[in-house]
Short mmCIF file of C-alpha atoms in Angstrom, two decimals:
data_model
loop_
_atom_site.label_atom_id
_atom_site.label_comp_id
_atom_site.label_asym_id
_atom_site.label_seq_id
_atom_site.Cartn_x
_atom_site.Cartn_y
_atom_site.Cartn_z
CA MET A 1167 28.19 -78.95 -132.43
CA ILE A 1168 27.25 -80.37 -135.32
CA GLU A 1169 28.48 -79.57 -138.95
CA ALA A 1170 27.87 -81.07 -142.44
CA VAL A 1171 30.47 -80.63 -145.10
CA GLY A 1172 29.51 -81.25 -148.57
CA LEU A 1173 27.73 -83.95 -147.85
CA THR A 1174 26.16 -86.45 -150.87
CA LYS A 1175 25.01 -90.07 -150.65
CA PHE A 1176 24.05 -92.54 -154.09
CA TYR A 1177 22.06 -95.51 -154.43
CA GLY A 1178 22.98 -96.78 -157.07
CA PRO A 1179 22.83 -94.08 -159.84
CA HIS A 1180 20.54 -92.00 -158.27
CA PRO A 1181 21.29 -89.45 -155.68
CA ALA A 1182 19.49 -88.71 -152.73
CA ILE A 1183 21.35 -86.42 -151.09
CA MET A 1184 24.05 -83.40 -153.31
CA ASP A 1185 26.95 -81.35 -151.15
CA VAL A 1186 24.46 -80.80 -148.64
CA SER A 1187 26.49 -78.68 -145.62
CA PHE A 1188 25.31 -76.83 -142.66
CA GLU A 1189 26.06 -76.15 -139.05
CA VAL A 1190 23.80 -76.82 -135.92
CA ALA A 1191 25.43 -74.32 -133.28
CA GLU A 1192 25.90 -76.14 -129.54
CA GLY A 1193 22.24 -75.44 -127.90
CA GLU A 1194 20.43 -74.20 -130.26
CA VAL A 1195 17.10 -75.89 -132.31
CA VAL A 1196 17.08 -76.28 -135.33
CA GLY A 1197 13.89 -77.45 -137.62
CA PHE A 1198 14.48 -79.52 -140.99
CA LEU A 1199 12.18 -79.33 -143.40
CA GLY A 1200 11.05 -80.65 -146.54
CA PRO A 1201 8.47 -82.97 -148.44
CA ASN A 1202 8.67 -86.45 -148.64
CA GLY A 1203 11.98 -87.99 -150.42
CA ALA A 1204 13.77 -84.42 -150.30
CA GLY A 1205 16.60 -86.70 -148.47
CA LYS A 1206 16.62 -85.29 -144.69
CA SER A 1207 16.42 -88.85 -143.53
CA THR A 1208 19.32 -89.26 -145.24
CA THR A 1209 21.32 -86.85 -143.94
CA MET A 1210 20.19 -87.81 -140.25
CA ARG A 1211 21.28 -91.54 -140.71
CA ILE A 1212 25.27 -89.87 -141.91
CA LEU A 1213 25.52 -87.65 -139.17
CA THR A 1214 24.36 -90.62 -136.70
CA GLY A 1215 27.11 -93.31 -137.86
CA TYR A 1216 23.84 -95.43 -139.06
CA MET A 1217 24.87 -94.94 -143.31
CA SER A 1218 28.19 -94.08 -144.97
CA ALA A 1219 28.35 -90.49 -147.10
CA THR A 1220 29.39 -91.66 -150.25
CA ALA A 1221 31.19 -88.20 -150.43
CA GLY A 1222 31.37 -85.30 -147.46
CA ARG A 1223 32.61 -85.44 -143.71
CA ALA A 1224 30.01 -84.90 -141.00
CA PHE A 1225 30.96 -84.28 -137.68
CA VAL A 1226 29.50 -84.30 -133.63
CA ALA A 1227 30.22 -82.91 -130.81
CA GLY A 1228 33.71 -82.72 -133.23
CA HIS A 1229 34.37 -85.89 -133.76
CA ASP A 1230 34.61 -87.17 -137.64
CA VAL A 1231 31.10 -89.76 -138.02
CA SER A 1232 33.47 -91.78 -140.37
CA GLU A 1233 36.64 -92.08 -138.54
CA GLU A 1234 36.11 -91.71 -134.98
CA SER A 1235 32.21 -93.43 -135.20
CA LEU A 1236 31.81 -94.40 -132.03
CA GLU A 1237 32.92 -92.09 -129.93
CA ALA A 1238 30.68 -89.60 -131.54
CA ARG A 1239 27.45 -91.58 -131.67
CA ARG A 1240 28.09 -91.87 -127.52
CA HIS A 1241 27.31 -87.94 -127.84
CA VAL A 1242 23.81 -87.94 -129.85
CA GLY A 1243 20.24 -89.43 -128.67
CA TYR A 1244 18.88 -90.45 -131.81
CA MET A 1245 15.28 -91.13 -132.38
CA PRO A 1246 14.58 -92.40 -135.59
CA GLU A 1247 11.25 -91.91 -138.26
CA HIS A 1248 11.38 -95.85 -137.82
CA ILE A 1249 11.67 -96.59 -134.45
CA ALA A 1250 13.12 -100.70 -133.58
CA LEU A 1251 11.26 -101.69 -130.93
CA TYR A 1252 10.85 -105.25 -129.07
CA PRO A 1253 7.19 -105.52 -128.40
CA ASP A 1254 8.18 -108.16 -126.07
CA MET A 1255 9.47 -106.32 -123.95
CA ARG A 1256 8.67 -104.29 -121.25
CA VAL A 1257 8.93 -100.55 -121.41
CA THR A 1258 11.86 -100.36 -118.77
CA GLU A 1259 12.97 -103.58 -119.05
CA TYR A 1260 13.13 -101.64 -122.97
CA LEU A 1261 15.25 -99.42 -121.09
CA THR A 1262 17.61 -100.92 -118.91
CA TYR A 1263 18.94 -102.70 -122.16
CA CYS A 1264 19.72 -99.74 -123.66
CA GLY A 1265 20.53 -98.12 -121.17
CA LYS A 1266 23.29 -100.91 -120.63
CA LEU A 1267 24.19 -100.36 -124.27
CA GLU A 1268 25.51 -97.37 -123.55
CA GLY A 1269 27.28 -98.32 -120.74
CA MET A 1270 25.97 -96.80 -117.87
CA GLY A 1271 26.12 -97.35 -113.87
CA ARG A 1272 23.15 -98.91 -112.11
CA GLN A 1273 22.47 -95.91 -110.02
CA GLU A 1274 22.38 -93.66 -112.79
CA LEU A 1275 20.37 -95.67 -115.43
CA ALA A 1276 17.49 -95.78 -111.74
CA ASP A 1277 18.05 -91.98 -112.01
CA ARG A 1278 18.12 -91.32 -116.14
CA MET A 1279 14.90 -94.00 -116.17
CA ALA A 1280 12.92 -92.20 -113.65
CA PHE A 1281 13.76 -88.60 -115.43
CA VAL A 1282 13.05 -89.94 -119.11
CA LEU A 1283 9.73 -91.71 -117.69
CA SER A 1284 8.85 -88.70 -116.05
CA LYS A 1285 9.00 -86.27 -118.91
CA CYS A 1286 8.18 -88.44 -121.59
CA SER A 1287 4.53 -89.01 -119.74
CA LEU A 1288 5.25 -92.95 -119.20
CA GLU A 1289 4.86 -93.22 -115.52
CA ASP A 1290 1.59 -95.19 -115.95
CA ARG A 1291 3.14 -97.30 -118.83
CA ALA A 1292 6.26 -98.40 -117.29
CA ASP A 1293 5.50 -102.36 -116.73
CA SER A 1294 3.34 -102.19 -120.33
CA MET A 1295 4.51 -104.73 -123.03
CA ILE A 1296 5.53 -102.53 -125.96
CA GLY A 1297 3.83 -104.43 -127.83
CA PHE A 1298 0.77 -103.50 -126.56
CA LEU A 1299 1.21 -99.90 -127.13
CA SER A 1300 -0.80 -97.54 -128.64
CA LEU A 1301 1.52 -95.94 -131.83
CA GLY A 1302 1.99 -92.15 -129.82
CA TYR A 1303 2.75 -94.04 -127.18
CA ARG A 1304 5.82 -95.80 -129.09
CA GLN A 1305 7.03 -92.33 -130.11
CA ARG A 1306 6.81 -91.33 -126.71
CA VAL A 1307 9.66 -94.66 -125.85
CA GLY A 1308 11.67 -93.72 -128.54
CA LEU A 1309 11.66 -90.17 -127.32
CA ALA A 1310 12.84 -91.36 -123.81
CA GLN A 1311 15.41 -93.69 -125.39
CA ALA A 1312 17.17 -91.07 -127.00
CA LEU A 1313 17.45 -89.13 -124.04
CA LEU A 1314 18.16 -91.92 -121.63
CA HIS A 1315 21.69 -91.39 -121.86
CA ASP A 1316 21.57 -87.58 -121.69
CA PRO A 1317 23.30 -87.06 -124.75
CA PRO A 1318 24.60 -83.52 -125.54
CA VAL A 1319 23.32 -83.73 -129.25
CA LEU A 1320 20.17 -84.84 -130.52
CA ILE A 1321 18.83 -85.93 -133.57
CA LEU A 1322 15.31 -86.78 -133.89
CA ASP A 1323 13.39 -86.90 -137.06
CA GLU A 1324 9.65 -86.84 -137.09
CA PRO A 1325 9.56 -86.99 -133.27
CA THR A 1326 5.63 -85.96 -133.11
CA ILE A 1327 4.08 -88.66 -136.06
CA GLY A 1328 1.31 -90.27 -133.85
CA LEU A 1329 0.49 -88.67 -130.99
CA ASP A 1330 -1.97 -87.12 -130.84
CA PRO A 1331 -2.88 -82.67 -130.18
CA ILE A 1332 -2.01 -82.26 -126.65
CA GLN A 1333 0.66 -85.02 -126.84
CA ILE A 1334 2.40 -83.07 -129.12
CA VAL A 1335 1.78 -79.87 -127.15
CA GLU A 1336 3.96 -81.76 -124.43
CA VAL A 1337 6.78 -82.17 -126.56
CA ARG A 1338 7.51 -79.44 -128.36
CA GLY A 1339 7.44 -78.07 -124.21
CA LEU A 1340 9.92 -80.52 -123.83
CA ILE A 1341 11.85 -79.57 -126.52
CA LYS A 1342 12.08 -76.07 -125.44
CA GLU A 1343 12.91 -77.13 -121.72
CA LEU A 1344 15.73 -79.22 -123.34
CA ALA A 1345 17.22 -76.70 -125.61
CA GLY A 1346 20.25 -74.89 -124.32
CA ARG A 1347 21.19 -78.43 -122.26
CA HIS A 1348 20.80 -80.48 -126.02
CA THR A 1349 22.05 -79.28 -129.13
CA ILE A 1350 18.71 -80.52 -130.88
CA LEU A 1351 18.15 -80.54 -134.59
CA LEU A 1352 14.71 -82.46 -135.50
CA SER A 1353 12.86 -82.82 -138.93
CA THR A 1354 9.14 -82.58 -139.17
CA HIS A 1355 6.70 -82.61 -141.73
CA ILE A 1356 4.09 -80.38 -139.05
CA LEU A 1357 5.23 -76.85 -140.16
CA PRO A 1358 3.56 -75.11 -137.08
CA GLU A 1359 6.07 -77.21 -134.70
CA ALA A 1360 8.97 -76.03 -136.39
CA GLN A 1361 7.58 -72.57 -135.71
CA ALA A 1362 7.10 -73.42 -132.44
CA SER A 1363 10.21 -74.96 -131.63
CA CYS A 1364 13.04 -74.00 -133.47
CA GLU A 1365 14.95 -71.01 -133.79
CA ARG A 1366 16.06 -71.82 -136.64
CA VAL A 1367 15.26 -73.93 -139.90
CA LEU A 1368 16.90 -75.59 -143.12
CA ILE A 1369 14.30 -75.99 -145.92
CA MET A 1370 15.51 -79.22 -147.78
CA ASN A 1371 14.52 -80.11 -151.87
CA HIS A 1372 15.46 -82.56 -154.45
CA GLY A 1373 18.98 -83.35 -151.80
CA ARG A 1374 20.14 -79.89 -151.42
CA ILE A 1375 18.92 -77.43 -149.06
CA ILE A 1376 17.88 -75.31 -150.88
CA ALA A 1377 16.92 -72.61 -147.77
CA GLU A 1378 17.65 -72.01 -144.33
CA GLY A 1379 17.27 -68.94 -141.36
CA ALA A 1380 15.59 -67.56 -138.86
CA PRO A 1381 11.33 -68.45 -139.33
CA SER A 1382 11.30 -64.23 -139.38
CA ARG A 1383 14.07 -63.70 -141.66
CA LEU A 1384 12.92 -66.57 -144.44
CA THR A 1385 9.86 -64.08 -144.23
CA ALA A 1386 11.52 -60.94 -145.76
CA GLN A 1387 13.30 -62.78 -148.65
CA ILE A 1388 9.91 -64.16 -149.55
CA ARG A 1389 7.82 -61.77 -149.19
CA GLN A 1390 10.52 -58.53 -149.76
CA ALA A 1391 8.07 -56.17 -148.57
CA GLU A 1392 6.22 -55.78 -144.58
CA THR A 1393 2.69 -56.01 -144.98
CA TYR A 1394 0.13 -54.25 -143.07
CA ARG A 1395 -4.34 -55.09 -142.95
CA LEU A 1396 -5.75 -51.94 -142.88
CA VAL A 1397 -9.95 -52.08 -142.39
CA VAL A 1398 -11.52 -48.65 -142.50
CA LYS A 1399 -15.56 -47.63 -141.76
CA SER A 1400 -15.49 -45.33 -144.29
CA PRO A 1401 -13.89 -47.22 -147.53
CA SER A 1402 -13.52 -44.34 -151.10
CA GLU A 1403 -12.26 -44.57 -154.19
CA GLY A 1404 -9.20 -42.76 -153.25
CA ILE A 1405 -7.80 -44.54 -150.65
CA LEU A 1406 -5.37 -46.89 -152.38
CA ALA A 1407 -3.76 -43.84 -154.53
CA GLN A 1408 -3.77 -42.58 -150.70
CA LEU A 1409 -1.92 -45.08 -149.32
CA ARG A 1410 0.76 -45.34 -152.01
CA GLN A 1411 1.96 -41.26 -151.35
CA ILE A 1412 2.90 -42.55 -147.81
CA PRO A 1413 6.81 -42.21 -147.11
CA ASN A 1414 7.79 -45.80 -147.41
CA VAL A 1415 4.59 -47.50 -149.05
CA VAL A 1416 5.76 -49.38 -152.36
CA GLY A 1417 2.10 -51.15 -152.35
CA ALA A 1418 -1.92 -51.07 -151.63
CA GLN A 1419 -4.49 -53.07 -152.92
CA GLN A 1420 -8.14 -53.43 -151.58
CA GLN A 1421 -8.54 -57.08 -150.43
CA ALA A 1422 -12.26 -56.46 -149.41
CA ARG A 1423 -15.30 -53.48 -149.45
CA ASP A 1424 -13.39 -52.01 -146.19
CA THR A 1425 -9.53 -53.79 -146.20
CA TYR A 1426 -6.58 -52.91 -147.65
CA LEU A 1427 -3.24 -54.57 -147.67
CA VAL A 1428 -0.06 -52.25 -147.67
CA ASP A 1429 3.53 -52.63 -148.47
CA ALA A 1430 5.88 -51.30 -147.02
CA ARG A 1431 10.07 -51.54 -147.50
CA ILE A 1432 12.10 -54.22 -145.30
CA GLY A 1433 12.92 -52.45 -142.42
CA THR A 1434 10.35 -49.73 -141.93
CA ASP A 1435 7.37 -49.28 -140.16
CA PRO A 1436 4.67 -47.21 -141.66
CA ARG A 1437 2.13 -47.62 -138.95
CA SER A 1438 2.07 -43.96 -137.55
CA GLU A 1439 1.69 -42.40 -140.85
CA LEU A 1440 -1.31 -44.73 -141.71
CA VAL A 1441 -2.37 -44.02 -139.02
CA LYS A 1442 -2.67 -39.88 -138.90
CA ASN A 1443 -3.11 -40.17 -142.22
CA ALA A 1444 -6.62 -42.26 -141.30
CA VAL A 1445 -7.72 -39.63 -138.51
CA GLU A 1446 -7.02 -37.01 -141.03
CA LYS A 1447 -8.93 -38.20 -143.92
CA GLY A 1448 -11.47 -39.53 -141.66
CA TRP A 1449 -11.48 -43.39 -142.78
CA GLY A 1450 -12.41 -44.46 -139.44
CA LEU A 1451 -9.55 -46.43 -138.61
CA LEU A 1452 -10.74 -50.16 -137.48
CA GLU A 1453 -8.08 -52.23 -137.24
CA LEU A 1454 -4.38 -52.22 -138.30
CA SER A 1455 -2.43 -55.02 -138.08
CA PRO A 1456 1.27 -56.96 -139.43
CA LEU A 1457 0.33 -59.54 -142.03
CA GLU A 1458 1.99 -62.09 -140.63
CA MET A 1459 3.51 -65.13 -143.22
CA THR A 1460 3.95 -68.53 -141.21
CA LEU A 1461 6.61 -71.20 -142.06
CA GLU A 1462 4.57 -73.05 -144.19
CA ASP A 1463 3.87 -69.82 -146.66
CA VAL A 1464 7.48 -69.30 -147.02
CA PHE A 1465 7.96 -73.37 -147.29
CA HIS A 1466 5.83 -73.78 -149.93
CA ALA A 1467 7.23 -70.81 -151.46
CA LEU A 1468 10.58 -71.67 -151.45
CA THR A 1469 9.73 -75.38 -153.36
CA ARG A 1470 7.66 -74.21 -155.72
CA LYS A 1471 10.44 -71.89 -156.70
CA GLU A 1472 12.55 -74.71 -156.95
CA SER A 1473 10.86 -77.25 -158.30
CA ALA A 1474 9.82 -74.25 -160.67
CA ALA A 1475 14.10 -73.86 -161.58
#
């Protein structure tokens, strides 16, 4: 549904992105992660026809963004990082204006207007002047505009900036609800948001994609081992040596007086053996749980690695 092939963009002599290639399948929700200046917004602007690429090609719903720009844009709902709103318009006036630009008929516009006002929690601000709205409500108006014509593809650049924690949860829920019916590419600096909303992530740094995949796969790629936290009631000096003798355990270290971190080969699960040893050797097992690596850990590990290269 979205395809980027070797996208490159120069601003004068300076490259913003270099040889960016990826695909987003129909109905998929993909997160676009990276530090400021990584090239996320530039890539999204090219995909939406907002700007042209120096080299490479982009396709949306099978349409070449450069050669079939108008048709490609008809299939996209775009929420830019900095939303161009008209402060002297009321919310309904602005959405009506956007709907007419999309060529929507009167009844279709009325139905979709009611839908997006409800989904974006704007019903009580429908007649408010946009210039008097808070930043959070302006973000909701931008999202409503992107959804208005029911596009198959949504490209959302930092959709939760300015929202409070409750509103962020609501937007996450909306994105999950839209998944499957819409193909969604969203950029964010809020890493837990990507972990909560996205099936797959693209991590960008210095204008290039440095990693992509499901968060769990990227975690395994960085860690190269499954890690478990073991907490015991009766720690002893011999526990570390005993842990290292357990099949598929590749390492163990003591984190605190009664807490140990046990590394196992990817794809194995040593927990039954750990429990068996704890019982037989009288360690007094208090806790045995997988140590989760967050998407934030993955992001920082990959960007540090890229910067050091």
